[in-house]
XYZ file of C-alpha atoms in Angstrom:
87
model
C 5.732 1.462 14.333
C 3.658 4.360 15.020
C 4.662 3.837 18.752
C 8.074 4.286 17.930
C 7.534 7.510 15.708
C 5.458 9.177 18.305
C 7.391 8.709 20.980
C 10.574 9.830 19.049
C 8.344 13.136 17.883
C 7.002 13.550 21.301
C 10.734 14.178 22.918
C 10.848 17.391 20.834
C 8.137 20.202 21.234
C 9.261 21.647 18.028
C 8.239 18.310 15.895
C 4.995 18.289 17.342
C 3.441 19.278 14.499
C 4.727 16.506 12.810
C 2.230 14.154 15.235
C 0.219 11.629 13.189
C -3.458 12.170 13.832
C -5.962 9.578 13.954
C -6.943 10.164 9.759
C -3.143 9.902 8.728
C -3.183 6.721 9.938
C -5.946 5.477 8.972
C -4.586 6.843 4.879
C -1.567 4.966 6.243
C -3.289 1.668 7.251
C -5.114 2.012 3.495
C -2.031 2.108 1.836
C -0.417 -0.718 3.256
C -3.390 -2.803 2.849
C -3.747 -1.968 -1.171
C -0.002 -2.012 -1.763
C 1.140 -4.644 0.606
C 0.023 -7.548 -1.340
C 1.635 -5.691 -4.809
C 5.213 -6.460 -3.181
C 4.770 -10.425 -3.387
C 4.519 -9.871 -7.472
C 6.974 -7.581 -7.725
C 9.598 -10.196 -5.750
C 8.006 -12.874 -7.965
C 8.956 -10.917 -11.419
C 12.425 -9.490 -10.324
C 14.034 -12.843 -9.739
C 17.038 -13.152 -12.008
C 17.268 -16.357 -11.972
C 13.806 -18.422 -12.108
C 11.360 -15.417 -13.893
C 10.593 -16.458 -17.201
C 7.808 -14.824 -19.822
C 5.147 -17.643 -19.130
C 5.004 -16.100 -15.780
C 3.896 -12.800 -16.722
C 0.382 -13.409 -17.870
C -0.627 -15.139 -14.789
C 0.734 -12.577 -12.111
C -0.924 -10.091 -14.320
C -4.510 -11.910 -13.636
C -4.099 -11.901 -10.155
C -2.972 -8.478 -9.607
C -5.937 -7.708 -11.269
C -7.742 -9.883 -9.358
C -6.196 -8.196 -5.676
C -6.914 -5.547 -7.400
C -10.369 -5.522 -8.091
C -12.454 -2.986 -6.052
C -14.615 -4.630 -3.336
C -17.813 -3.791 -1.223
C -15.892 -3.537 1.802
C -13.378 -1.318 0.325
C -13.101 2.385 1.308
C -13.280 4.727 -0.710
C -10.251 5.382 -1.007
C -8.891 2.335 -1.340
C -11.346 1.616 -4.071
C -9.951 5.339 -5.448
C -6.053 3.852 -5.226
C -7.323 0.402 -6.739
C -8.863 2.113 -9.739
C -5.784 4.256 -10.437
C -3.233 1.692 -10.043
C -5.016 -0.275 -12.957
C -6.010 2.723 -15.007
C -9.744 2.645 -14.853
């Protein structure tokens, strides 16, 4: 989408300073990748239907487990991974 938003920003000289450079995307990117995988648990513990306690424990594991800070992690995504599980 960052197409869309530039092109949208670039029509008006006045929200030019609103332009994304290269590093806010790149935080951007970082988020999406620690996050985006967060959203599947939180869909798979809001059901009001089918959630029941015995699921808890195991989505717990594996959050920690996408969690869990990596070599190929940048810093800050190691820095959001630590924060999000307290550490």
């Amino acid at each position: 989408q960052q197409s869309a938003f530039c092109a949208v920003l670039a029509d008006d000289r006045k929200s030019w300073h609103l332009m994304l450079q290269d590093s806010d995307i790149s935080v951007l990117e970082t988020v999406r990748d620690v996050l985006g995988p967060l959203s599947d648990f939180t869909d798979a513990l809001s059901g009001e239907k089918t959630i029941t306690i015995s699921c808890v424990q195991p989505v717990m594991w594996k959050i920690f487990n996408v969690l869990a800070v990596k070599s190929t992690d940048s810093q800050l995504a190691s820095e959001m991974k630590q924060k999000i599980i307290c550490r």
